[in-house]
Each structure stands twice: as structure tokens, then as C-alpha cells.
mmCIF file of C-alpha atoms and ligand atoms in Angstrom:
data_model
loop_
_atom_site.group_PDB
_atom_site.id
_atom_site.type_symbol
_atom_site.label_atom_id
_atom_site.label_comp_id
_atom_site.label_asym_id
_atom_site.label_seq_id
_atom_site.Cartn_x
_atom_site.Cartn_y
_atom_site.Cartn_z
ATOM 1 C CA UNK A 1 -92.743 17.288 60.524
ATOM 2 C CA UNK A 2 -92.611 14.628 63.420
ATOM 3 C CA UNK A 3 -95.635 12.130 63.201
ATOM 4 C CA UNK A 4 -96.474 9.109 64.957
ATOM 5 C CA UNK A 5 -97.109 5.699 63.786
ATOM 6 C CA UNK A 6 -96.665 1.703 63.427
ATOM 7 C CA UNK A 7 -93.268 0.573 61.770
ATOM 8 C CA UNK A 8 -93.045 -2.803 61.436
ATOM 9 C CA UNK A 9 -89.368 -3.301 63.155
ATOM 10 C CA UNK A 10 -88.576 -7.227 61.708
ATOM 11 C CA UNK A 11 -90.385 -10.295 60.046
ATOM 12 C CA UNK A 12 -91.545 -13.364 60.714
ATOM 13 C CA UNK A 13 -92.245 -12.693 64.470
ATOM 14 C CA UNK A 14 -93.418 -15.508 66.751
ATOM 15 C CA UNK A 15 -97.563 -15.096 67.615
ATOM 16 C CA UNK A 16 -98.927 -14.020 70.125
ATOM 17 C CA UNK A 17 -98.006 -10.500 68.827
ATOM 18 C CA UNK A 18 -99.154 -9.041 71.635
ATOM 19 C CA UNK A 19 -95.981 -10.541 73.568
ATOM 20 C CA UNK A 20 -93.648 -10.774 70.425
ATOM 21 C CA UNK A 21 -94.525 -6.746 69.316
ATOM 22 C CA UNK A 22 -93.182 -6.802 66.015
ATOM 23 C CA UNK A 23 -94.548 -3.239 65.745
ATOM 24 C CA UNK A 24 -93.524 -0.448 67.739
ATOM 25 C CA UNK A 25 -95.657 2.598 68.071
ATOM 26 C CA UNK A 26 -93.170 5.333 67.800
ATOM 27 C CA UNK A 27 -92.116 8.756 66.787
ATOM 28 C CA UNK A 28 -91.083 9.534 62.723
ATOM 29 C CA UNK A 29 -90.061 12.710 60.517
ATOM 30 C CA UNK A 30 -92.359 12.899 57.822
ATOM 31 C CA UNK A 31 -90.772 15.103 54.672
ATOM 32 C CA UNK A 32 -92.398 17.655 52.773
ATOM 33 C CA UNK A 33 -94.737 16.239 49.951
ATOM 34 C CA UNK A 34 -92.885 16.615 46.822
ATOM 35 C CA UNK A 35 -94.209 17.568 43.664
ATOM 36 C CA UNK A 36 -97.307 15.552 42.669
ATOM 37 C CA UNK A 37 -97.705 14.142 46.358
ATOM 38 C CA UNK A 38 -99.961 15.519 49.085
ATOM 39 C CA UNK A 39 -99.896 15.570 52.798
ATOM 40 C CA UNK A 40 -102.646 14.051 54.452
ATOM 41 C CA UNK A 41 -103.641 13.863 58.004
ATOM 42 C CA UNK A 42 -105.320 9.728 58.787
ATOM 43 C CA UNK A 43 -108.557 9.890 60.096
ATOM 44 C CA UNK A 44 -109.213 6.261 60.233
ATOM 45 C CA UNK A 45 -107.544 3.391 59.182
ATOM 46 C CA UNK A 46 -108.621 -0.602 58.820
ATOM 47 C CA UNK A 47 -106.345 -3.446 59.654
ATOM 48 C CA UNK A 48 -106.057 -5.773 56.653
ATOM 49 C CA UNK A 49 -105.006 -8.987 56.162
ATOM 50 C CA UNK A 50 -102.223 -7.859 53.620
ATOM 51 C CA UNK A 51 -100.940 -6.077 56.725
ATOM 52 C CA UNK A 52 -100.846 -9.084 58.597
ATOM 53 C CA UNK A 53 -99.220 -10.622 56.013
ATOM 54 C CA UNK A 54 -96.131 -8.699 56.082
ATOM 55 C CA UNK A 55 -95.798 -9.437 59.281
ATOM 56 C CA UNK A 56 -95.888 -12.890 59.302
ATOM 57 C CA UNK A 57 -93.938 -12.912 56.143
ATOM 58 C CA UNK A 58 -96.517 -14.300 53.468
ATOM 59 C CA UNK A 59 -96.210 -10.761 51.564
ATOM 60 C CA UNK A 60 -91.717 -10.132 51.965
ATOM 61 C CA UNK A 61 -91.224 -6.516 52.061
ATOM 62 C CA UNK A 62 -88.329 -4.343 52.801
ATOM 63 C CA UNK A 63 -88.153 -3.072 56.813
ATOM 64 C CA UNK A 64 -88.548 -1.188 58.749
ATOM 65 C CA UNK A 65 -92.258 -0.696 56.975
ATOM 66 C CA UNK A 66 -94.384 2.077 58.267
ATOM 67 C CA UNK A 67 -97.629 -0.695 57.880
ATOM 68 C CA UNK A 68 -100.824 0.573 56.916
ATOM 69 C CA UNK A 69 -102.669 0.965 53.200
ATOM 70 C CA UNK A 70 -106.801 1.095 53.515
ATOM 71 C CA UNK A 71 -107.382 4.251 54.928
ATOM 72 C CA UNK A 72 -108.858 8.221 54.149
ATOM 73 C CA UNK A 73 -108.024 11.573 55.190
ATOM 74 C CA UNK A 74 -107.744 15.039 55.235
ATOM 75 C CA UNK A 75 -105.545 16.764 52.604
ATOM 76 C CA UNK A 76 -102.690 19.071 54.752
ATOM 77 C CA UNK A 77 -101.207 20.495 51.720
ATOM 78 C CA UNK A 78 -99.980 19.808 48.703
ATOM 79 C CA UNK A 79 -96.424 19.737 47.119
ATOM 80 C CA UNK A 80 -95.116 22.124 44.406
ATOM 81 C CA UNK A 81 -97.397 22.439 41.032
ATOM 82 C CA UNK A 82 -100.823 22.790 39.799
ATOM 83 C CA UNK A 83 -102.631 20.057 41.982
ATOM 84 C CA UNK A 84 -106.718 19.449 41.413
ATOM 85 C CA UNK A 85 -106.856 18.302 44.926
ATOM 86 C CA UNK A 86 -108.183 21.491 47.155
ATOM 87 C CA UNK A 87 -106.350 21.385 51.164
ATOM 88 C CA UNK A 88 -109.323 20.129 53.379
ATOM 89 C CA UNK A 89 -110.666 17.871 50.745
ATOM 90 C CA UNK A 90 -111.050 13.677 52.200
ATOM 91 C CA UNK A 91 -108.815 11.637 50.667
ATOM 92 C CA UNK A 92 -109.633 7.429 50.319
ATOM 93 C CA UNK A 93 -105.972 5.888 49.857
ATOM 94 C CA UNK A 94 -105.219 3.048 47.641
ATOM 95 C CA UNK A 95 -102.811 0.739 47.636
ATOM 96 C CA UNK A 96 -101.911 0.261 44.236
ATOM 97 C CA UNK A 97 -100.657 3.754 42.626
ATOM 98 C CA UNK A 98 -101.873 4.420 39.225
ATOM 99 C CA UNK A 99 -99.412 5.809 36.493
ATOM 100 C CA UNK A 100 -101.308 5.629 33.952
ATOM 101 C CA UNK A 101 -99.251 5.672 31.418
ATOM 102 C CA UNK A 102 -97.804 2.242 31.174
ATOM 103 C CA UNK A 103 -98.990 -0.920 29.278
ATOM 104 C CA UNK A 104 -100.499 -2.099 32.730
ATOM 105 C CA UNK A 105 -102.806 0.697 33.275
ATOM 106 C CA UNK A 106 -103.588 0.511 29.386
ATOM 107 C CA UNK A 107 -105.616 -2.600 30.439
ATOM 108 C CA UNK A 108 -108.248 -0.971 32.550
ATOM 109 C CA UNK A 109 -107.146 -2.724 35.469
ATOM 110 C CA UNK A 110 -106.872 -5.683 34.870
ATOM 111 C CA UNK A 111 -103.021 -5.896 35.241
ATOM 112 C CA UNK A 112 -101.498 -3.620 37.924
ATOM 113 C CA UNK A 113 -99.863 -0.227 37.242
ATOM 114 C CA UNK A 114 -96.002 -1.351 36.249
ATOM 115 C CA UNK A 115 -94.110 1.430 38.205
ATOM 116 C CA UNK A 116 -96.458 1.714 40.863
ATOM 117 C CA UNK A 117 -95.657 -2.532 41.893
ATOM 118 C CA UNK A 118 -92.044 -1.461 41.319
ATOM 119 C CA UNK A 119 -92.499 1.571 43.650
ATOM 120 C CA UNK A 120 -94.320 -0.884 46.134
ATOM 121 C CA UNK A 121 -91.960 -3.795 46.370
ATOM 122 C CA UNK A 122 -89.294 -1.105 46.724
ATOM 123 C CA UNK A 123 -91.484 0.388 49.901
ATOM 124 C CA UNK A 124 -91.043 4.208 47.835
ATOM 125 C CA UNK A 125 -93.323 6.317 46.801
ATOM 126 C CA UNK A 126 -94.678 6.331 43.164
ATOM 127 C CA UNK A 127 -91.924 9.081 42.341
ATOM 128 C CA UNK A 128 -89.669 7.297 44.238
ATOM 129 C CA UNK A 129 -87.177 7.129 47.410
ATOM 130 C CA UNK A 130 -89.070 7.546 50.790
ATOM 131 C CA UNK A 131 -90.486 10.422 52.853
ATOM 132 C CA UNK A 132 -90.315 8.448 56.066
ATOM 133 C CA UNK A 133 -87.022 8.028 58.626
ATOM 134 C CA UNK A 134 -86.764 8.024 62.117
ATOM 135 C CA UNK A 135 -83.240 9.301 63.993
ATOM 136 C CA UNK A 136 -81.771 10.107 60.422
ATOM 137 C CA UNK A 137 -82.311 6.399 59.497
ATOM 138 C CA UNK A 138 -85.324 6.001 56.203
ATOM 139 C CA UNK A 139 -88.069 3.906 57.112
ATOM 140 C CA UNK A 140 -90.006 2.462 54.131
ATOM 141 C CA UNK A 141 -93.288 3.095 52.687
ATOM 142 C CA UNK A 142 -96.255 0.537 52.844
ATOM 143 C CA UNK A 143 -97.609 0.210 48.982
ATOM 144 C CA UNK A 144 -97.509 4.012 48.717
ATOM 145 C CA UNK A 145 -99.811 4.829 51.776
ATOM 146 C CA UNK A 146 -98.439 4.076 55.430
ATOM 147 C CA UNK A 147 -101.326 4.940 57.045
ATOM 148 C CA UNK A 148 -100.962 2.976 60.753
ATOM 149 C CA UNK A 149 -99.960 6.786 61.356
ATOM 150 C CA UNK A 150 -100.996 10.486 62.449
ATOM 151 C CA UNK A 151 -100.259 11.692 59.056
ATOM 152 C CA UNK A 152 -99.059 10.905 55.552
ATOM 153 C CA UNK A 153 -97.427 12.047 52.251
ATOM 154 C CA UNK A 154 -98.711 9.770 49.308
ATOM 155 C CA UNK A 155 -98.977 10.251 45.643
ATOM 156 C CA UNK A 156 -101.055 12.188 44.250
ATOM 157 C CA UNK A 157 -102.367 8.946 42.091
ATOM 158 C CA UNK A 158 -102.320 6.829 44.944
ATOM 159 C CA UNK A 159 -105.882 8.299 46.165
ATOM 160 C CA UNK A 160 -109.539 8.998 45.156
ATOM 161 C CA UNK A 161 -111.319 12.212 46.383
ATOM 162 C CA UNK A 162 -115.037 11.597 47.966
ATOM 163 C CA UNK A 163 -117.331 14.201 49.735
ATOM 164 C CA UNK A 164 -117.332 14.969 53.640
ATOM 165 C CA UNK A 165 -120.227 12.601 53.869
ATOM 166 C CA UNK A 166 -118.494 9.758 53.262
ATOM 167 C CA UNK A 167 -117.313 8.991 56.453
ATOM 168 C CA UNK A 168 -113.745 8.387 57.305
ATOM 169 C CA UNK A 169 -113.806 4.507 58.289
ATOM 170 C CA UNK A 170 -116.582 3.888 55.450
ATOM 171 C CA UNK A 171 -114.043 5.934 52.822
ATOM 172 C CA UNK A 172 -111.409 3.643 54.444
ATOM 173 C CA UNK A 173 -112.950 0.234 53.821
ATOM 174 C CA UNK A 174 -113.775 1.762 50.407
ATOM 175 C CA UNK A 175 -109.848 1.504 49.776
ATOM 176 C CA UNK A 176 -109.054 -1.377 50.062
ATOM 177 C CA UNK A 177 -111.653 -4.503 50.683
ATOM 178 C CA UNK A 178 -114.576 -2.767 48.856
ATOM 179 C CA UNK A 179 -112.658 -2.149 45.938
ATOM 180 C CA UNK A 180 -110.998 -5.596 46.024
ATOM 181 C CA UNK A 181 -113.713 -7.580 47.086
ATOM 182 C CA UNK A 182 -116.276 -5.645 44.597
ATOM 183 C CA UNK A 183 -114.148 -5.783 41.962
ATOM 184 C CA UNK A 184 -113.498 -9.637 41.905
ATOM 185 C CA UNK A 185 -117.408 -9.646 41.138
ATOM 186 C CA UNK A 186 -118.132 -6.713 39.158
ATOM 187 C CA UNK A 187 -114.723 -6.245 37.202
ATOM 188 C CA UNK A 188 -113.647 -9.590 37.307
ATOM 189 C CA UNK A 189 -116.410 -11.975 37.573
ATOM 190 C CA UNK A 190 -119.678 -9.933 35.620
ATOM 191 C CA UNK A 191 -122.005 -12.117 36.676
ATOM 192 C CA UNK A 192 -124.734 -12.522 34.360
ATOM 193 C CA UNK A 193 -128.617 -12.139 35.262
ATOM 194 C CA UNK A 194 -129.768 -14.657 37.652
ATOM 195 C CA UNK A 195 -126.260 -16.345 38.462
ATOM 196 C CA UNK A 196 -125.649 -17.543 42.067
ATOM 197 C CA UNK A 197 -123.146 -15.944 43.665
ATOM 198 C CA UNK A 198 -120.618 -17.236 45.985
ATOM 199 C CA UNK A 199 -118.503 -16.160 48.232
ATOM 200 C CA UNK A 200 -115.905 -18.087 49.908
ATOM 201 C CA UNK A 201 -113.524 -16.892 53.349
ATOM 202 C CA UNK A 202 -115.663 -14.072 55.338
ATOM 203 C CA UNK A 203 -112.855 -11.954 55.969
ATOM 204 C CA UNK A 204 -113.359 -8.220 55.492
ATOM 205 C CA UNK A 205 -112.478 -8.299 51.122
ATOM 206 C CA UNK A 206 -114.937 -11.608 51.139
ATOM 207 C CA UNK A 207 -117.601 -10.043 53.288
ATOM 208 C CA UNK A 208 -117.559 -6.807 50.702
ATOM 209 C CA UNK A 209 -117.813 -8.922 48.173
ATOM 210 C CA UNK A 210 -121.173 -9.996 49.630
ATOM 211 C CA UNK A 211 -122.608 -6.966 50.209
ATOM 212 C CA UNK A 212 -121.936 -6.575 46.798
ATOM 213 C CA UNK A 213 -123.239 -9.310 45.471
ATOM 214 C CA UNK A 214 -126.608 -8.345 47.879
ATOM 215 C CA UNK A 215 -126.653 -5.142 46.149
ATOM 216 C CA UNK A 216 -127.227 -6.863 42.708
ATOM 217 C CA UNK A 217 -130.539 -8.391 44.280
ATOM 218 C CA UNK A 218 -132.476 -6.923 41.457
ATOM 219 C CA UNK A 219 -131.073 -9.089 39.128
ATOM 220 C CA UNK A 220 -131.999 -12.257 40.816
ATOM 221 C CA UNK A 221 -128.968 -13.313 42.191
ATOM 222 C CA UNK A 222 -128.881 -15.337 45.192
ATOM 223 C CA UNK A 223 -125.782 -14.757 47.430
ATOM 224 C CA UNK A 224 -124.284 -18.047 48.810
ATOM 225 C CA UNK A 225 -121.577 -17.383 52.183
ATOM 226 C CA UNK A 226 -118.750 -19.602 53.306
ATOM 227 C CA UNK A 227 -116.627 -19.629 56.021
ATOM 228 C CA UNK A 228 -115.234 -21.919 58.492
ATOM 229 C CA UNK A 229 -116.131 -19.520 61.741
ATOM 230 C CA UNK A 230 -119.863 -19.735 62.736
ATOM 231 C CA UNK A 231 -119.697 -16.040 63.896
ATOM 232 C CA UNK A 232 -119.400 -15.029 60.132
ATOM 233 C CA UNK A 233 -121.754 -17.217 58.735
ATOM 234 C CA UNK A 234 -124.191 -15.721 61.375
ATOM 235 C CA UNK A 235 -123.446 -12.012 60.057
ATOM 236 C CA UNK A 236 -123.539 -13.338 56.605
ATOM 237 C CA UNK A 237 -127.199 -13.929 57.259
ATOM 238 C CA UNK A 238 -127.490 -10.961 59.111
ATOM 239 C CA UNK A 239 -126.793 -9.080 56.195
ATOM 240 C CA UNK A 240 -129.181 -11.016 54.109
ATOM 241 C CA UNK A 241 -127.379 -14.184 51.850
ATOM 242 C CA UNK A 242 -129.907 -16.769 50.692
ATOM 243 C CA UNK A 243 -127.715 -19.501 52.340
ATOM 244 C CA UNK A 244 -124.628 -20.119 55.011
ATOM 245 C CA UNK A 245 -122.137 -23.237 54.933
ATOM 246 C CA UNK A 246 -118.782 -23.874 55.718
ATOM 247 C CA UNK A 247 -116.714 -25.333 53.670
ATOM 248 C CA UNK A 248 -117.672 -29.417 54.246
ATOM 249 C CA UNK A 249 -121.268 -28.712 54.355
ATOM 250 C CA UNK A 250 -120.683 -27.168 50.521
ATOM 251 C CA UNK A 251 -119.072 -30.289 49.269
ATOM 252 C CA UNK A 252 -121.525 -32.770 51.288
ATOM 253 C CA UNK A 253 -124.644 -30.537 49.758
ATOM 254 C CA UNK A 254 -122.756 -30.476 46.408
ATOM 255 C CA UNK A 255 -123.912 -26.445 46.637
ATOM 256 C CA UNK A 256 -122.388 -25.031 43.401
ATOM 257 C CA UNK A 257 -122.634 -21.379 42.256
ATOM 258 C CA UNK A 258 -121.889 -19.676 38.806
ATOM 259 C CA UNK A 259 -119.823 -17.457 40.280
ATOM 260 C CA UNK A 260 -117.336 -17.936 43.195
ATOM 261 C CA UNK A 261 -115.388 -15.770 44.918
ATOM 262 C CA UNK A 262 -112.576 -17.052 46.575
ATOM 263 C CA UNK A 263 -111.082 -14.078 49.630
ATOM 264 C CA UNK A 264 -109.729 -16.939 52.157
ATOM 265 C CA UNK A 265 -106.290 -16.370 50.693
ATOM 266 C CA UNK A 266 -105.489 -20.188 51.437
ATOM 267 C CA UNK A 267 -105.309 -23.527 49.087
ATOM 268 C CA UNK A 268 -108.154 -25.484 50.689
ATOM 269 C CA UNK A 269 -110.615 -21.754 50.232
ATOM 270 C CA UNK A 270 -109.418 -22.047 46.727
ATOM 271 C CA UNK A 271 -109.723 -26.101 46.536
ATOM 272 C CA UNK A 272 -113.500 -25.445 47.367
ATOM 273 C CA UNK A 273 -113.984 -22.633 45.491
ATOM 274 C CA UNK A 274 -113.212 -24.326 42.402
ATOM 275 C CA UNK A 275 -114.845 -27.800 43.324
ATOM 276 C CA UNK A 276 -118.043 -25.342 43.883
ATOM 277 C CA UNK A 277 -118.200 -23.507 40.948
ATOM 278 C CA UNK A 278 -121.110 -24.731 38.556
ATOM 279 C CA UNK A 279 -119.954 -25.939 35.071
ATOM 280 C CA UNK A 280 -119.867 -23.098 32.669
ATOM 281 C CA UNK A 281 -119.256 -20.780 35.955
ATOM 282 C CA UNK A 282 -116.181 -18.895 36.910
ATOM 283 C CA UNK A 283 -113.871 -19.285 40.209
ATOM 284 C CA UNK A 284 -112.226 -15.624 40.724
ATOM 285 C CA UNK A 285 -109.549 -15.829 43.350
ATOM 286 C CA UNK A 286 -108.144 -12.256 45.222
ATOM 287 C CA UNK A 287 -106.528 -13.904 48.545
ATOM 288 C CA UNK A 288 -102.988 -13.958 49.168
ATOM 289 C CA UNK A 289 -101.722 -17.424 49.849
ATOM 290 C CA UNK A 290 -98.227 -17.660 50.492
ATOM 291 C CA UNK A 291 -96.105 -17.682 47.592
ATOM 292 C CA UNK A 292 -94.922 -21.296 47.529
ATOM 293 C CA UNK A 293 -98.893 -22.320 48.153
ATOM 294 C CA UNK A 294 -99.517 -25.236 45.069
ATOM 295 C CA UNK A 295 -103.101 -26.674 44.841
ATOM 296 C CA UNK A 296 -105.051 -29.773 43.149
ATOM 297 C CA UNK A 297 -107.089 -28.663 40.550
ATOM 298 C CA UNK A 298 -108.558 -31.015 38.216
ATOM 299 C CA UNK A 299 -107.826 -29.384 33.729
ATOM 300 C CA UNK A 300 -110.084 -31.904 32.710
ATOM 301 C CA UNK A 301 -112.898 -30.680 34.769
ATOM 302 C CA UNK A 302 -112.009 -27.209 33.351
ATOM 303 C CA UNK A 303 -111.996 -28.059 29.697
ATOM 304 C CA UNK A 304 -115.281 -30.879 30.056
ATOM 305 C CA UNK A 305 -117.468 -28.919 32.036
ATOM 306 C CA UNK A 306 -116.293 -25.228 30.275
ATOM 307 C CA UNK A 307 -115.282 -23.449 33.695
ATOM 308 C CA UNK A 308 -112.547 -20.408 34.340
ATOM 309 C CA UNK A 309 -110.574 -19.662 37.275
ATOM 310 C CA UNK A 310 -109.612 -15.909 37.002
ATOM 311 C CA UNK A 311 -107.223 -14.186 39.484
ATOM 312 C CA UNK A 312 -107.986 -10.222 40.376
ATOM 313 C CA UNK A 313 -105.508 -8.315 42.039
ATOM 314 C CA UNK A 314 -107.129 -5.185 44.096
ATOM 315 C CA UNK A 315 -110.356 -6.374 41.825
ATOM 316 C CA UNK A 316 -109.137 -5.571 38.432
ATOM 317 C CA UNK A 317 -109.994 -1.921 40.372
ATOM 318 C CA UNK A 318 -109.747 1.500 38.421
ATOM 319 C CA UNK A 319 -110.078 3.438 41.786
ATOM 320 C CA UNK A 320 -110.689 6.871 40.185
ATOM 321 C CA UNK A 321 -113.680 5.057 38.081
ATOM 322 C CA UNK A 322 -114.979 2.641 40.931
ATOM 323 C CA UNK A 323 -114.949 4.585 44.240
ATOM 324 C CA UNK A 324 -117.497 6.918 42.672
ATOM 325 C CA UNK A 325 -119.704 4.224 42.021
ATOM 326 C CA UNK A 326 -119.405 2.337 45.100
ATOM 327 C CA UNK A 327 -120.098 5.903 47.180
ATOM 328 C CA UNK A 328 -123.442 6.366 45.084
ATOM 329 C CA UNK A 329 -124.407 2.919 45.882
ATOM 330 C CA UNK A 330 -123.585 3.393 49.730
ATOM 331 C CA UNK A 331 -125.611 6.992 49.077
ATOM 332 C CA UNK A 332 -128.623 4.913 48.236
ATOM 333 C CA UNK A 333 -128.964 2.454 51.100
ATOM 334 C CA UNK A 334 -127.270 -0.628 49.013
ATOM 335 C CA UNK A 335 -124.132 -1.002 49.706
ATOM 336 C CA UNK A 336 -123.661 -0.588 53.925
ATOM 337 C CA UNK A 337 -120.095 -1.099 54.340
ATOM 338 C CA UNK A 338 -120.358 0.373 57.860
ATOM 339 C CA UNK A 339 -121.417 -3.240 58.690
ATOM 340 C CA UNK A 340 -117.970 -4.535 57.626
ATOM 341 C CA UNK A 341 -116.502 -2.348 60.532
ATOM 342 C CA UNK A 342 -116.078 -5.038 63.863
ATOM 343 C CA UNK A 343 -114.086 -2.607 65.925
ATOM 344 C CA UNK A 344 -112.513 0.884 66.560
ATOM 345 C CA UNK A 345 -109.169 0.843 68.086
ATOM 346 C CA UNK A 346 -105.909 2.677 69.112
ATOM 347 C CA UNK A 347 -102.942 3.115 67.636
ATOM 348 C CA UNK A 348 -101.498 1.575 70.691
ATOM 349 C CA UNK A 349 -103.228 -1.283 70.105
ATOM 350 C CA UNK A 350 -102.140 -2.398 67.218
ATOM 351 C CA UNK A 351 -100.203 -5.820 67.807
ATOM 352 C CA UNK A 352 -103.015 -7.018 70.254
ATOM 353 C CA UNK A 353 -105.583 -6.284 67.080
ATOM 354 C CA UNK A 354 -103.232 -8.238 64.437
ATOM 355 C CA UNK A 355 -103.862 -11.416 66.991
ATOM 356 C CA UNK A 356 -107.179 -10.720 66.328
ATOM 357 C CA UNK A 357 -106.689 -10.498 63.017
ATOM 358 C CA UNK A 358 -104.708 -13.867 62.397
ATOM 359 C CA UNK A 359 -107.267 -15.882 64.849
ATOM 360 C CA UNK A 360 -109.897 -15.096 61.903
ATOM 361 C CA UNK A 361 -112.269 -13.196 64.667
ATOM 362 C CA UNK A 362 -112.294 -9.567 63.389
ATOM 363 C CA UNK A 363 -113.489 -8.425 59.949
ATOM 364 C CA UNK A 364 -112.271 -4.690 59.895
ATOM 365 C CA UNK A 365 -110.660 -3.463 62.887
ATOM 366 C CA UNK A 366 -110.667 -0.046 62.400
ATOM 367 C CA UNK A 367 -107.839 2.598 63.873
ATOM 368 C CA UNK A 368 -109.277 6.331 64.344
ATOM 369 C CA UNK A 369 -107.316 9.674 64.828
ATOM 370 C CA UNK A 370 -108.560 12.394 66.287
HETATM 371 ZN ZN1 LIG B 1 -105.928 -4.656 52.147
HETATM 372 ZN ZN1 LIG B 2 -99.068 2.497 35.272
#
């Protein structure tokens, strides 16, 4: 079927990408879901930072790349053989396919799926090859979703069913910086009762993370927020942390916390992370530097004062097992990821929105179908 959407056309374009338009808005076939994958019609889809990193070339991936990976939807149909997913049922999309069957997925998340990071370095679908082309040329997958689009077929194991009151941009956010930035506290980190909690770089997985770490108020946590942009800290207390900084008021205070989050994705977020985090405490760290990013950490300080550093990719997340969860505690008033949503926009607009996105202004800019 012909569907429209965002392919990335080259890397490493010059900002602002407004002017430079390294994605075009465009017409593409879309094949037949296969067996095991589904078609699914986008209703809304949120702009990450692991988008933007593709396009500045932090994250290399093949191209063209239909962009796109935290978003829900509307099952179309489903390919050949007994599916459990119903046509009409909403569809959350995640970015990391689950197999589960290999020695990754044995570990409950903690290491990703092994096929489904082959499948997504490859741009392919979990089954492999690609459903995407445009004028008879193939166009490659973004980590098994590609959802900067009017439709999409995915894997069948690349998404979590929820109920039609789950809203499409909450279900989206759900995807992708709920599960990551949850997950680097509850999968990852476990606080225990009464830890401080911090949480350092304010972007959209960071700011999760604190509503998560709000939701866990009955356990006597207080919720520490760090950013460099006043804007965030503001919302940060918006939403209710105990305290604010940026990054030099944290070392000039000395704050420390027993359990930091580090979702800046950059060596100096991680630097202060680590320098923050209370001896005995653990630094967990789910941003993206680039690859070649080295930082200064002091072993001794590890070893003396007992601390961990812990890295979580998509939060340790088992999708099927924590999207449930994270819906019931949205259900009951604790977890309002609407708040995490800074704007709706067109698919036209999509370069204009990844300046946003790189000046550190928007938390989720959100794209919605009709
Ligand atoms: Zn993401
Ligand atoms: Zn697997």
C-alpha cells in the first residue's frame, strides 16, 4: 500500500535542519505484513533523542531510514497465522524486538534480545529484509518500528497491546522514554526504602524517570532534578521533586543521592552523575553518548566508598511485563506521563522539531495522525 512518512535521506547533516532537511516527507510502498508481523496505522508518534541521533550521526545506521520508534497504533491487519492480536486493537511499539528465545532475552532484560539488535543495526525487521521502498528502491527500517509515518508493518514482538483508554501519545511515550527512563530506576537501579533519588539531564527518558521516582513517594524517597536549562528545572518542580540544581550547583552543594540516574547521554551528565552518587549508592547510566565518548572516573572512589555504575539499555525493559504496570500506575493518578508531552506537531514539521530537539528546548514533541 502507498504510505507517507520521514526517511532520513543522508547523515551527518549540517544544523539548522530546518535549512539542511536531512528528512524528506515523502511518499513509500509499504508491503504486506508477513507472517508474525502486523499492520498498524500511527496515531501518534514522539520525537526522541535516539532519532536525533541518527541524524547527526551519534547512533550510524544504514540509509535511507524511515526514522521513527516511540509510538502506538491501530492494528490494520495481521499477516498469515494464528495471531493473539485482534484488528482494531492499540498497539504501543518498542524499539527493541523481543525473540525470546535467545541467551539475551534469557536474562530478563537485562541484556538486549540478540537477533532483534542484529535485525536493528541491519534496519530489517525481526524476521528479516525490509517492508519499506520507495520507486522500487528498499528503504530501511528504524529498530523494527518506523513510525515518523501514516502506517506501519512491525513484528509481532516488537509491540505491547494496551486498552483504548490509554491514549495514543500517552501509549507512545510509554514506548520508549517511560520504559527506558522507568526502567533505569525500577529494573536497574531498585532503590531501596528511603533512598534519594536522582535524576540527571531533563530530557524526555530523564524526566520519566522522575515521575517515576515521584510515584515511589510512599516509600520516602525524595526526588532530586538536574539539568542545565532553567525551563526544566522549573517543570521538574512543577511536577513535584524535593529539589532543582544544575549541574555546578550539585557539586558546589556537594548534593549526593543513593541513586542517580544519568539520561543526558553526554560525559560531563555522566561525570556528575557519578561524582553525585552517595557512597554505597549506584550511578545507572541510559544516554547515548557518542561512541568514541571516554570519561574520568575515579576506581578508587568505587572500590573505597563501595559504589556501582550500572548501564541499562531501554531500562533493562521486559515490555510485555512493564507496560502493564506502568498503564495501571497512569490508571491510578501516579504516573502522568501526559506531562512529558511539550508539543503536538506535523509530519511536515519534522526537521524544524529535531532543531528543537538538539537545542535541548522540547521534552516530547509529539507527531499525531489523523
Ligand atoms: Zn527513544
Ligand atoms: Zn532474543
Amino acid at each position: 500500500m502507498k504510505i507517507r512518512g520521514a526517511v532520513l535521506e543522508r547523515i551527518g547533516a549540517p544544523a539548522p535542519f530546518a535549512e539542511s532537511a536531512p528528512l524528506t516527507v515523502c511518499d513509500l510502498e509499504l508491503r504486506e505484513p508477513g507472517p508474525g508481523e502486523l499492520l498498524v496505522r500511527i496515531e501518534a508518534a514522539g520525537l526522541c533523542h535516539s532519532d536525533l541521533s541518527v541524524v547527526d550521526g551519534n547512533r550510524v545506521r544504514p540509509v535511507p531510514m524511515l526514522l521513527g520508534h516511540e509510538a502506538a497504533g491501530r492494528v490494520l491487519a495481521a499477516g498469515p497465522g494464528d495471531g493473539d492480536i485482534a484488528v482494531g486493537q492499540r498497539v504501543v511499539m518498542t524499539f527493541l524486538p523481543r525473540c525470546g528465545e535467545c541467551a539475551g532475552c534469557a536474562t530478563d532484560g537485562r541484556t538486549p534480545c540478540v537477533p532483534g539488535s542484529v535485525a536493528n543495526n541491519a534496519g530489517e525487521l525481526l524476521n528479516g529484509g525490509r517492508r519499506l521502498s520507495r520507486a522500487g528502491a528498499e528503504v530501511h527500517h528504524h529498530l523494527g518500528v518506523s513510525a515518523f509515518a501514516t502506517h506501519a508493518v512491525v513484528d509481532r514482538r516488537s509491540v505491547v497491546p494496551v486498552d483504548d483508554d490509554v491514549p495514543p501519545e500517552v501509549a507512545a511515550v510509554l514506548g520508549c522514554a517511560v520504559l527506558t527512563g522507568g526502567g533505569a530506576l525500577l529494573n536497574s537501579a531498585r532503590p531501596g526504602t528511603g533512598d534519594r533519588i536522582m535524576v540527571v539531564g531533563l530530557g524526555g527518558v530523564g524526566m520519566a524517570a522522575v515521575l517515576v521516582a515521584l510515584s515511589l513517594a510512599a516509600e520516602g524517597h525524595e526526588v532530586v532534578a538536574v539539568d542545565t536549562v532553567p525551563e526544566k528545572l522549573a517543570l521538574a518542580r512543577e511536577l513535584g521533586v524535593h529539589a532543582a540544581y544544575t549541574p555546578a550547583e550539585v557539586a558546589e552543594l556537594d548534593v549526593q543521592a543513593e541513586v542517580v540516574v544519568e539520561a543526558a547521554g553526554n560525559v560531563r551528565a555522566f561525570e556528575t552523575a557519578v561524582a553525585a552518587t552517595a557512597p554505597g549508592g549506584t550511578t545507572v547510566t541510559v544516554g547515548l553518548p557518542a561512541p568514541d565518548a571516554r570519561a574520568a572516573v575515579s576506581p578508587l572512589a568505587l572500590v573505597a566508598q563501595g559504589r556501582s555504575i550500572v548501564g541499562s539499555y531501554l531500562g533493562s525493559a521486559v515490555p510485555s511485563r512493564d507496560i502493564p504496570e506502568y498503564v495501571r500506575m497512569w490508571r491510578a493518578g501516579r504516573l502522568p506521563v501526559e506531562r512529558l508531552v511539550s508539543a503536538h506537531i506535523g509530519l511536515d514539521e519534522i526537521n524544524r522539531a529535531m532543531d528543537e530537539l538538539a537545542a535541548g528546548h522540547a521534552l516530547r514533541q509529539v507527531i499525531v495522525f489523523d
